[in-house]
Coordinates of C-alpha atoms in Angstrom, one line a residue:
Chain A
X1 CA -0.1 0.2 0.1
X2 CA 2.7 2.4 1.0
X3 CA 3.9 1.9 -2.8
X4 CA 0.7 2.9 -4.5
X5 CA 0.6 5.9 -2.3
X6 CA 4.2 6.7 -3.1
X7 CA 3.2 6.3 -6.9
X8 CA -0.2 8.5 -6.3
X9 CA 2.3 11.6 -4.6
X10 CA 4.6 11.5 -7.5
X11 CA 1.7 11.5 -10.1
X12 CA 0.1 14.5 -8.4
X13 CA 3.7 16.3 -8.2
X14 CA 4.4 15.5 -11.8
X15 CA 1.3 17.0 -13.1
X16 CA -1.5 19.0 -12.7
X17 CA -0.9 19.4 -8.8
X18 CA 2.7 20.3 -9.3
X19 CA 1.6 24.2 -8.5
X20 CA 2.8 25.9 -11.7
X21 CA 0.2 28.1 -13.3
X22 CA 0.4 27.0 -16.9
X23 CA -0.7 23.5 -15.5
X24 CA -3.9 25.3 -13.9
X25 CA -5.4 26.2 -17.6
X26 CA -6.8 22.9 -18.5
X27 CA -8.4 21.8 -15.3
X28 CA -9.8 25.8 -15.2
X29 CA -11.3 25.5 -18.9
X30 CA -13.0 22.3 -18.0
X31 CA -14.6 23.4 -15.0
X32 CA -15.5 26.7 -16.5
X33 CA -17.1 24.9 -19.3
X34 CA -19.3 22.4 -17.5
X35 CA -19.6 24.9 -14.5
X36 CA -20.4 28.1 -16.1
X37 CA -20.7 28.0 -20.2
X38 CA -23.1 25.4 -20.5
X39 CA -25.2 26.1 -17.1
X40 CA -25.1 29.8 -18.4
X41 CA -26.4 28.8 -22.2
X42 CA -29.2 26.3 -21.3
X43 CA -30.3 27.9 -17.9
X44 CA -32.2 25.9 -15.6
X45 CA -32.4 23.1 -17.8
X46 CA -29.2 22.2 -16.7
X47 CA -30.2 20.8 -13.2
X48 CA -32.8 18.5 -15.3
X49 CA -30.3 15.9 -16.4
X50 CA -31.5 15.9 -20.2
X51 CA -29.5 12.7 -22.0
X52 CA -27.7 15.5 -23.7
X53 CA -26.6 16.8 -20.2
X54 CA -25.8 13.4 -18.9
X55 CA -23.5 12.6 -22.4
X56 CA -21.8 16.0 -21.4
X57 CA -21.0 15.2 -18.2
X58 CA -19.8 11.6 -19.0
X59 CA -17.9 12.5 -22.1
X60 CA -15.8 15.4 -20.7
X61 CA -14.1 13.3 -18.1
X62 CA -13.8 10.5 -20.1
X63 CA -11.4 12.4 -22.8
X64 CA -9.5 14.4 -19.6
X65 CA -8.5 10.9 -18.5
X66 CA -7.3 9.7 -22.0
X67 CA -5.0 12.6 -22.3
X68 CA -3.7 12.6 -18.6
X69 CA -3.3 8.5 -18.9
X70 CA -1.6 8.3 -22.2
X71 CA 0.9 10.9 -20.5
X72 CA 1.6 9.4 -17.5
X73 CA 2.5 5.7 -19.5
X74 CA 3.6 6.2 -23.2
X75 CA 4.8 9.8 -22.2
X76 CA 6.8 8.5 -19.0
X77 CA 8.1 5.6 -21.2
X78 CA 9.3 8.2 -24.0
X79 CA 10.9 10.7 -21.6
X80 CA 12.7 7.4 -20.0
X81 CA 11.5 8.0 -16.2
X82 CA 9.4 4.9 -16.3
X83 CA 12.6 2.7 -17.0
X84 CA 14.4 4.2 -14.1
X85 CA 11.1 3.9 -11.6
X86 CA 11.1 0.5 -12.9
X87 CA 14.7 -0.4 -11.6
X88 CA 13.8 0.5 -8.5
X89 CA 11.9 -1.9 -5.7
X90 CA 8.7 -0.2 -6.7
X91 CA 6.2 -2.8 -7.2
X92 CA 4.5 -3.2 -11.0
X93 CA 1.1 -3.0 -9.6
X94 CA 1.6 -0.2 -7.6
X95 CA 2.7 1.7 -10.8
X96 CA -0.3 0.5 -12.5
X97 CA -3.0 1.0 -10.1
X98 CA -1.4 4.6 -8.8
X99 CA -1.4 5.8 -11.9
X100 CA -4.9 5.0 -13.1
X101 CA -6.2 6.2 -9.7
X102 CA -4.6 9.6 -10.1
X103 CA -6.0 10.0 -13.3
X104 CA -9.7 8.9 -12.8
X105 CA -9.4 10.9 -9.5
X106 CA -8.3 14.1 -11.6
X107 CA -10.7 13.9 -14.4
X108 CA -14.1 12.8 -12.1
X109 CA -13.1 14.8 -9.7
X110 CA -13.1 17.9 -12.1
X111 CA -16.4 16.7 -13.2
X112 CA -17.5 16.9 -9.7
X113 CA -16.2 20.5 -8.9
X114 CA -18.2 21.3 -12.4
X115 CA -21.4 20.0 -11.8
X116 CA -20.8 21.8 -8.3
X117 CA -20.3 25.1 -9.7
X118 CA -23.0 24.4 -12.4
X119 CA -25.5 23.7 -9.6
X120 CA -24.6 27.3 -8.2
X121 CA -24.9 29.2 -11.6
X122 CA -28.1 27.4 -12.7
X123 CA -29.7 28.6 -9.5
X124 CA -28.2 32.0 -9.1
X125 CA -29.6 32.3 -13.0
X126 CA -32.9 31.1 -12.7
X127 CA -34.0 33.6 -10.1
X128 CA -36.5 31.4 -8.7
X129 CA -35.8 32.4 -5.0
X130 CA -35.2 28.7 -3.9
X131 CA -32.7 26.4 -4.3
X132 CA -33.0 23.2 -6.7
X133 CA -30.7 20.1 -6.7
X134 CA -30.3 18.1 -10.0
X135 CA -33.1 15.7 -10.6
X136 CA -34.2 13.2 -10.4
X137 CA -31.6 12.4 -7.9
X138 CA -31.9 8.8 -8.7
X139 CA -30.6 9.5 -12.3
X140 CA -27.8 12.0 -10.8
X141 CA -26.4 9.3 -8.4
X142 CA -26.5 6.8 -11.5
X143 CA -24.9 9.6 -13.8
X144 CA -21.9 9.9 -11.2
X145 CA -21.3 6.3 -11.4
X146 CA -21.6 6.2 -15.0
X147 CA -18.9 8.9 -15.2
X148 CA -16.4 7.4 -12.9
X149 CA -16.8 4.0 -14.8
X150 CA -16.4 6.0 -17.8
X151 CA -13.2 7.7 -16.5
X152 CA -12.2 4.1 -15.5
X153 CA -12.7 2.5 -18.8
X154 CA -10.7 5.4 -20.7
X155 CA -8.0 4.7 -18.0
X156 CA -7.8 0.8 -18.6
X157 CA -7.9 1.4 -22.2
X158 CA -5.3 4.2 -22.2
X159 CA -2.8 2.1 -20.3
X160 CA -3.5 -0.8 -22.8
X161 CA -2.7 1.1 -25.4
X162 CA -0.1 3.2 -24.3
X163 CA 2.1 -0.4 -23.8
X164 CA 2.0 -0.9 -27.2
X165 CA 2.5 2.5 -28.5
X166 CA 6.0 3.5 -29.6
X167 CA 5.3 7.4 -28.6
X168 CA 3.0 9.5 -26.8
X169 CA 1.6 10.7 -30.0
X170 CA 0.8 7.1 -31.5
X171 CA -0.8 6.4 -28.0
X172 CA -3.0 9.8 -28.1
X173 CA -4.1 9.3 -31.9
X174 CA -4.7 5.3 -30.9
X175 CA -7.0 6.5 -28.1
X176 CA -8.6 9.1 -30.1
X177 CA -9.1 6.5 -32.8
X178 CA -10.5 4.1 -29.9
X179 CA -12.9 6.5 -28.8
X180 CA -14.6 7.1 -32.1
X181 CA -15.1 3.5 -32.4
X182 CA -16.4 3.4 -29.1
X183 CA -19.2 5.8 -29.5
X184 CA -20.1 4.5 -33.1
X185 CA -20.5 1.1 -31.4
X186 CA -22.6 2.2 -28.8
X187 CA -24.8 4.0 -31.6
X188 CA -24.8 0.9 -33.6
X189 CA -25.7 -1.2 -30.6
X190 CA -28.5 1.2 -29.7
X191 CA -29.7 1.1 -33.6
X192 CA -29.6 -2.7 -33.6
X193 CA -32.1 -3.0 -30.7
X194 CA -35.7 -2.6 -32.1
X195 CA -36.8 0.8 -31.5
X196 CA -39.8 -0.2 -29.2
X197 CA -37.6 -2.2 -26.9
X198 CA -35.5 1.5 -26.1
X199 CA -38.6 3.3 -25.9
X200 CA -40.0 0.8 -23.1
X201 CA -36.9 1.3 -21.1
X202 CA -36.8 4.4 -18.6
X203 CA -33.9 6.8 -18.8
X204 CA -32.5 5.2 -15.3
X205 CA -32.7 1.6 -17.0
X206 CA -30.7 2.9 -20.1
X207 CA -28.2 4.5 -17.6
X208 CA -27.9 1.1 -15.6
X209 CA -27.6 -0.9 -19.1
X210 CA -24.4 1.5 -19.7
X211 CA -23.3 0.9 -16.2
X212 CA -23.6 -2.8 -16.6
X213 CA -21.8 -2.7 -19.8
X214 CA -18.8 -0.4 -18.5
X215 CA -18.2 -2.6 -15.4
X216 CA -18.0 -5.8 -17.5
X217 CA -15.4 -4.0 -20.0
X218 CA -13.4 -2.5 -17.0
X219 CA -13.2 -5.8 -15.4
X220 CA -11.8 -7.6 -18.5
X221 CA -9.6 -4.8 -19.2
X222 CA -8.2 -4.9 -15.6
X223 CA -7.8 -8.7 -15.8
X224 CA -5.6 -7.9 -19.1
X225 CA -3.8 -5.3 -17.5
X226 CA -3.1 -7.4 -14.2
X227 CA -1.5 -10.2 -16.6
X228 CA 0.3 -7.7 -19.3
X229 CA 1.7 -4.6 -16.8
X230 CA 4.9 -6.2 -16.3
X231 CA 8.9 -5.1 -16.1
X232 CA 9.8 -7.1 -18.9
X233 CA 7.2 -6.0 -21.0
X234 CA 7.6 -2.3 -20.3
X235 CA 11.4 -2.3 -20.5
Chain B
X1 CA 27.9 -8.6 1.8
X2 CA 28.7 -11.6 -0.4
X3 CA 32.1 -11.5 -2.1
X4 CA 32.0 -11.4 -5.2
X5 CA 28.8 -9.0 -4.9
X6 CA 28.2 -10.0 -8.7
X7 CA 28.8 -13.5 -10.1
X8 CA 27.3 -14.7 -13.7
X9 CA 27.8 -18.1 -15.0
X10 CA 27.3 -18.6 -18.8
X11 CA 24.8 -15.5 -18.9
X12 CA 22.9 -15.1 -22.0
X13 CA 20.3 -13.4 -23.4
X14 CA 19.0 -13.3 -27.0
X15 CA 16.4 -10.6 -28.9
X16 CA 15.0 -12.7 -31.9
X17 CA 18.2 -14.0 -33.4
X18 CA 20.1 -11.4 -32.1
X19 CA 22.3 -12.7 -29.2
X20 CA 22.9 -9.5 -27.2
X21 CA 24.9 -11.1 -24.3
X22 CA 26.5 -14.6 -25.3
X23 CA 27.8 -16.7 -22.4
X24 CA 28.8 -14.2 -20.0
X25 CA 30.8 -15.4 -16.9
X26 CA 32.2 -12.9 -14.7
X27 CA 32.7 -12.1 -11.1
X28 CA 33.1 -8.7 -9.6
X29 CA 34.4 -8.0 -6.1
X30 CA 32.7 -6.0 -3.7
X31 CA 34.0 -2.4 -2.8
X32 CA 35.3 -1.8 -6.4
X33 CA 34.4 0.4 -9.1
X34 CA 34.1 -2.4 -11.8
X35 CA 33.8 -1.0 -15.6
X36 CA 32.3 -3.0 -18.3
X37 CA 33.8 -1.7 -21.4
X38 CA 32.6 -2.0 -24.9
X39 CA 31.4 -0.3 -27.8
X40 CA 27.7 0.9 -28.6
X41 CA 25.5 -2.2 -28.9
X42 CA 28.0 -4.6 -27.2
X43 CA 25.6 -5.9 -24.4
X44 CA 26.3 -3.4 -21.7
X45 CA 22.9 -2.3 -21.0
X46 CA 21.4 -5.6 -21.4
X47 CA 23.4 -6.9 -18.8
X48 CA 22.8 -4.2 -16.4
X49 CA 19.1 -5.4 -17.3
X50 CA 19.6 -8.9 -16.4
X51 CA 21.5 -8.1 -13.3
X52 CA 18.6 -5.8 -12.2
X53 CA 16.3 -8.7 -13.3
X54 CA 14.6 -6.3 -15.5
X55 CA 14.4 -9.0 -18.3
X56 CA 15.2 -12.7 -17.8
X57 CA 18.2 -14.5 -19.3
X58 CA 17.5 -17.0 -22.2
X59 CA 20.2 -19.2 -20.6
X60 CA 22.7 -19.2 -17.7
X61 CA 22.4 -17.6 -13.9
X62 CA 23.6 -14.8 -11.8
X63 CA 23.8 -13.9 -8.5
X64 CA 23.6 -10.4 -7.3
X65 CA 24.6 -9.8 -3.5
X66 CA 23.7 -13.3 -3.1
X67 CA 20.1 -12.8 -4.8
X68 CA 19.1 -15.0 -7.8
X69 CA 18.3 -13.0 -10.5
X70 CA 15.7 -14.9 -12.0
X71 CA 13.7 -15.6 -8.7
X72 CA 14.8 -12.8 -6.5
X73 CA 15.0 -9.9 -8.5
X74 CA 12.8 -7.8 -6.4
X75 CA 15.4 -8.0 -3.2
X76 CA 18.0 -7.2 -5.8
X77 CA 16.4 -3.7 -6.9
X78 CA 15.9 -3.2 -3.1
X79 CA 19.5 -3.1 -2.2
X80 CA 20.7 -1.6 -5.2
X81 CA 20.8 1.9 -7.0
X82 CA 20.7 2.4 -10.6
X83 CA 21.0 5.2 -13.1
X84 CA 20.2 3.8 -16.8
X85 CA 21.1 5.0 -20.2
X86 CA 19.0 7.9 -19.5
X87 CA 18.8 10.1 -16.3
X88 CA 15.2 9.4 -15.8
X89 CA 14.6 12.7 -14.1
X90 CA 10.9 13.9 -13.8
X91 CA 11.4 17.4 -15.3
X92 CA 8.5 18.9 -13.9
X93 CA 9.6 18.3 -10.6
X94 CA 12.0 19.9 -8.2
X95 CA 15.5 18.4 -7.8
X96 CA 14.2 18.0 -3.9
X97 CA 11.3 16.4 -5.2
X98 CA 13.0 13.7 -7.2
X99 CA 15.1 12.7 -4.3
X100 CA 12.3 12.6 -2.2
X101 CA 10.3 10.1 -4.3
X102 CA 13.0 7.5 -4.4
X103 CA 13.4 8.3 -0.7
X104 CA 9.8 7.4 -0.5
X105 CA 10.2 4.2 -2.7
X106 CA 12.8 3.0 -0.4
X107 CA 10.7 3.8 2.6
X108 CA 13.0 6.5 4.5
X109 CA 11.7 8.3 7.0
X110 CA 11.1 11.9 6.3
X111 CA 13.6 13.3 8.5
X112 CA 16.4 11.0 6.9
X113 CA 15.1 11.8 3.6
X114 CA 15.7 15.4 4.2
X115 CA 19.4 14.9 5.9
X116 CA 20.1 12.7 2.8
X117 CA 19.2 15.2 0.4
X118 CA 21.3 17.7 1.9
X119 CA 24.3 15.4 2.5
X120 CA 24.4 14.8 -1.5
X121 CA 23.4 17.9 -3.1
X122 CA 26.0 20.0 -1.0
X123 CA 29.3 18.6 -2.4
X124 CA 27.5 18.6 -5.8
X125 CA 26.9 22.3 -5.7
X126 CA 23.3 21.7 -6.1
X127 CA 21.8 22.2 -2.7
X128 CA 21.1 26.0 -3.5
X129 CA 19.0 25.3 -6.7
X130 CA 17.1 22.4 -4.8
X131 CA 13.8 23.7 -5.2
X132 CA 14.4 24.4 -8.9
X133 CA 12.2 22.7 -11.6
X134 CA 14.8 20.2 -13.0
X135 CA 13.7 20.8 -16.6
X136 CA 15.6 23.8 -16.4
X137 CA 19.2 22.9 -15.5
X138 CA 22.0 22.1 -17.6
X139 CA 22.6 18.1 -18.9
X140 CA 25.6 18.2 -16.5
X141 CA 23.5 19.0 -13.5
X142 CA 20.8 16.5 -14.4
X143 CA 23.3 13.9 -15.0
X144 CA 24.8 14.5 -11.2
X145 CA 21.5 14.6 -9.7
X146 CA 20.7 11.0 -11.1
X147 CA 24.1 9.9 -9.8
X148 CA 22.6 11.4 -6.1
X149 CA 19.5 9.7 -6.8
X150 CA 21.2 6.4 -7.2
X151 CA 23.0 6.8 -4.2
X152 CA 20.2 8.1 -2.0
X153 CA 19.3 5.2 -0.3
X154 CA 22.8 4.1 0.7
X155 CA 22.7 1.0 -1.5
X156 CA 26.0 -1.2 -1.4
X157 CA 25.7 -1.6 -5.2
X158 CA 25.3 0.7 -7.8
X159 CA 25.0 0.3 -11.7
X160 CA 25.7 3.2 -13.4
X161 CA 25.2 3.1 -17.3
X162 CA 27.1 5.5 -19.3
X163 CA 27.2 8.3 -17.0
X164 CA 29.0 10.5 -19.2
X165 CA 27.8 9.7 -22.6
X166 CA 27.6 12.7 -24.8
X167 CA 28.7 15.2 -22.5
X168 CA 31.8 17.7 -23.5
X169 CA 35.4 16.9 -22.0
X170 CA 34.9 19.6 -19.2
X171 CA 31.2 18.5 -18.3
X172 CA 32.4 14.7 -18.4
X173 CA 35.6 15.5 -16.5
X174 CA 33.5 17.3 -13.8
X175 CA 30.8 14.6 -13.6
X176 CA 33.7 12.0 -13.4
X177 CA 35.3 13.8 -10.6
X178 CA 32.1 14.2 -8.3
X179 CA 31.2 10.4 -9.2
X180 CA 34.7 9.3 -7.9
X181 CA 34.6 11.2 -4.7
X182 CA 31.0 10.1 -4.1
X183 CA 31.5 6.6 -4.5
X184 CA 34.9 6.8 -2.2
X185 CA 32.9 8.7 0.3
X186 CA 30.0 6.2 0.4
X187 CA 31.8 2.8 0.1
X188 CA 29.9 1.3 -2.6
X189 CA 30.6 -1.2 -5.3
X190 CA 29.8 0.3 -8.5
X191 CA 29.1 -1.7 -11.8
X192 CA 29.8 1.3 -14.5
X193 CA 29.2 0.7 -18.3
X194 CA 30.8 3.0 -20.1
X195 CA 32.8 3.1 -23.7
X196 CA 35.1 6.0 -22.4
X197 CA 38.6 4.6 -22.0
X198 CA 39.6 7.4 -19.9
X199 CA 36.9 7.0 -17.6
X200 CA 37.5 3.4 -17.2
X201 CA 41.1 3.9 -16.4
X202 CA 40.7 6.9 -14.0
X203 CA 37.8 5.0 -12.0
X204 CA 37.8 1.4 -12.5
X205 CA 40.0 -1.1 -10.4
X206 CA 38.6 -3.8 -12.0
X207 CA 37.7 -4.0 -15.9
X208 CA 35.7 -6.0 -18.2
X209 CA 35.9 -5.8 -22.0
X210 CA 32.6 -6.6 -24.1
X211 CA 32.0 -7.0 -27.5
X212 CA 29.3 -8.5 -29.7
X213 CA 27.7 -9.8 -26.0
X214 CA 31.1 -11.6 -25.4
X215 CA 33.7 -11.0 -22.5
X216 CA 36.9 -10.6 -24.1
X217 CA 38.9 -9.6 -21.2
X218 CA 39.1 -9.2 -17.6
X219 CA 41.4 -7.6 -15.1
X220 CA 42.5 -4.5 -13.6
X221 CA 43.5 -1.7 -16.2
X222 CA 47.1 -2.5 -15.5
X223 CA 47.0 -6.3 -15.8
X224 CA 45.3 -5.9 -19.1
X225 CA 47.4 -3.4 -20.4
X226 CA 50.2 -6.0 -19.7
X227 CA 48.2 -8.6 -20.8
X228 CA 49.2 -7.7 -24.6
X229 CA 52.5 -6.1 -25.0
X230 CA 55.6 -5.1 -22.7
X231 CA 57.0 -2.0 -22.0
X232 CA 59.3 -0.4 -24.4
X233 CA 62.1 2.0 -23.9
X234 CA 63.6 4.2 -26.7
X235 CA 67.0 5.6 -26.3
X236 CA 68.5 7.9 -28.7
X237 CA 71.8 8.8 -28.9
X238 CA 75.3 8.1 -30.0
X239 CA 78.4 5.5 -29.4
X240 CA 75.9 2.4 -29.0
X241 CA 78.1 -0.8 -30.0
X242 CA 77.2 -4.4 -30.0
X243 CA 79.3 -4.9 -26.6
X244 CA 76.6 -2.4 -24.9
X245 CA 74.0 -4.3 -26.7
X246 CA 75.1 -7.8 -25.3
X247 CA 75.6 -6.0 -21.9
X248 CA 72.0 -4.7 -21.9
X249 CA 70.7 -8.1 -22.8
X250 CA 72.1 -9.7 -19.8
X251 CA 70.0 -7.5 -17.5
X252 CA 67.1 -9.4 -15.6
X253 CA 64.3 -6.8 -16.7
X254 CA 65.3 -6.7 -20.4
X255 CA 63.4 -8.9 -22.7
X256 CA 65.0 -7.9 -26.0
X257 CA 67.0 -5.2 -27.5
X258 CA 67.2 -3.9 -31.0
X259 CA 70.2 -1.7 -32.3
X260 CA 69.2 0.8 -34.7
X261 CA 71.5 3.6 -36.4
X262 CA 70.8 6.3 -34.3
X263 CA 69.1 4.3 -30.9
X264 CA 68.5 1.6 -29.1
X265 CA 65.0 0.1 -28.4
X266 CA 64.6 -2.3 -25.2
X267 CA 61.7 -4.0 -24.5
X268 CA 61.2 -4.7 -20.7
X269 CA 59.6 -7.5 -19.1
X270 CA 57.9 -5.4 -16.4
X271 CA 56.0 -2.3 -16.3
X272 CA 57.7 -1.8 -12.9
X273 CA 61.0 -2.0 -14.4
X274 CA 62.9 1.5 -14.0
X275 CA 65.0 3.2 -16.9
X276 CA 67.8 4.4 -14.5
X277 CA 69.9 1.3 -14.4
X278 CA 69.6 0.8 -18.3
X279 CA 71.3 4.4 -18.6
X280 CA 73.7 4.2 -16.2
X281 CA 75.1 1.1 -18.1
X282 CA 75.1 2.6 -21.6
X283 CA 76.7 5.8 -20.1
X284 CA 79.4 4.0 -18.4
X285 CA 80.4 2.1 -21.3
X286 CA 81.1 5.1 -23.4
X287 CA 77.4 5.7 -24.7
X288 CA 75.9 9.3 -25.2
X289 CA 72.3 9.4 -24.4
X290 CA 70.3 12.5 -25.7
X291 CA 66.7 11.5 -25.1
X292 CA 64.5 8.4 -23.5
X293 CA 61.1 7.9 -23.9
X294 CA 59.0 5.1 -22.5
X295 CA 56.2 3.4 -24.2
X296 CA 53.7 1.5 -22.8
X297 CA 50.5 -0.3 -24.3
X298 CA 48.0 2.3 -23.7
X299 CA 44.4 1.5 -22.5
X300 CA 43.7 2.8 -26.0
X301 CA 45.6 0.4 -27.9
X302 CA 44.7 -2.6 -25.8
X303 CA 40.9 -1.8 -26.6
X304 CA 41.4 -1.3 -30.2
X305 CA 43.5 -4.6 -30.1
X306 CA 41.2 -6.2 -28.5
X307 CA 38.0 -4.8 -31.0
X308 CA 40.1 -5.6 -33.8
X309 CA 41.7 -9.1 -33.2
X310 CA 39.0 -11.1 -31.1
X311 CA 36.4 -11.7 -33.7
X312 CA 33.7 -13.6 -31.6

C-alpha cells in the first residue's frame, strides 16, 4: 500500500498539482465549461439531467482521463523516467494502479467540481428564489457512477494502448480513434435494438444498462492489465 | 555483503536472432568500481537489465548480492541503485522532490530523506538550486542529480550506465570527479558501463571488455595493459655498440634489445622496471644519451587491439 501512495504522490507532483500556473489552464477551462458556460447557455434545464447533459458530463472526464493516462504511461516511457522507476523496488502493480487512480480521480474530481459550480450558476441564473438540486436524484447518482466508470474505462484502455505505442503521440492518436470506434459501437448497438424496446426503457434503466456494460468491460480490461503490465514488457 | 558481489555464469540473452549477451561469465568483487567496457551495442545495457532482473536471461544464471536474478529480482532492486542509459529525472518536479520520491520508494523516514538530500546535494553544488524544476537545469547538473538519486538510499551496489555519454570533455570530467569522490565517500561497489577509456582507466579497479555480447578480457587496467605487450624504452644518442647491446641483454628486466642506427629500443619484461640502471650501463660503457622515451601499451591501444583481433 505504501508503494501505491508513493506513486500517487509522484503522479500529483508531476502533473496538474505541481503548483505551476500553466498546469492549471486545462482544469480551469474544463470546470468553466461544465460549471459556467453550459449552465449559462441552457439555464435551469442544466439541473434537469437531460440525455444530452448526461452525455456531456460523461464525455468530458472520459476525454480528460485519456490525455492524462497516455502521458502518464506512454509519455513517461518516452521521457525514459519509467525505466528508472522500474529499476527501483517499487512493484509493477503499485505503478499501474497508482497511475490509474490519479488519472480517474483527477478527471472525475474535475467533473464533480464542474457539477457543483453548475449547480450554483444555474440556481443563481434561474432567480426562482429557492435552491434546486439536480433531479431526479436517482438519475444524478447513476450519472456520477457512469462518469466514474467511463473515466476508469478510458484509463484502462489508455494504459493498454500506451503499452503497445512507441510514442506518446501514437498512443494519443490510437486513443482518439478508439474513442470514435466506441461511440460508433454504442450508436450501432442502440440502433440494432428494435425501437420499441428502447422506448420501453426508462432513462434510469438505460443508464444502468451502460453501467453494466462499462463495469463488465472494465473488469475484462483490468484482468488483461494485471497480466500484461510487467517490467519485462515495459523495458 | 557476499564477495563476489556479482557472479554470472554462462549468462545469455537473445532478442530474436540477435544474441545481445553471449555466454557471459564474470565475477565482480565487493567494494570496487568495476568498468564494463565496450562499444555501442556490445551488450552492456542488456547486462545491467539482466543483473537488475528487469529482463530474464535466455540461458545461464547470475547472483547479485547473493540473490538469484531469476527468482529474487525484487531484493536486488531493493538493495541496489541504478542510473540507466538516461537520467530518468522528472523534469516537471524539483530536484528535491526527485530525490524525495526515491527516498519514499525505499521507505526512508522523512527526517532521513531531508538529511540525505543535503548530504548529497551540497558536495555536488546543487543544494542552492534544489527547489528549481529539473527541466531548467543543464545536462551536467541533471546527470549529477541522477547519480545522487542512485546513491540516495545508501545501496551497497550501484549500476551506472554510461554516466558521461554525450558530454563535452569539461562536463564529463566534472561528473567523473564528483562520481569518484561520491563513490569513495559512500564506499559502494559500482558496476559502471562505459565506452569511455579514460573513464575506465581513471575510475575502475577492475575492467571487463565486452564486444558483441561476449566478454573478451577481464582484470585491472594495469594487468590488461600488460596482457598484450611489454613496455618499451627508446634511447636515442651516440656511441652504441654490440658490446653494450650484449650487456643490456644480460640484464634480468630486459626481454629484447634492438640496435638501430641512431637509437636502442629495449623491451622490458615488467612495467615496474626502471630506466635508470639501463641508462647508467650505457653511459658507463661510453654511450651518449640524448633522449629517453618510454612507451607502455595504452589502454586505448589495448582496447582497439581487442576490438580488432578477437572476433567473436
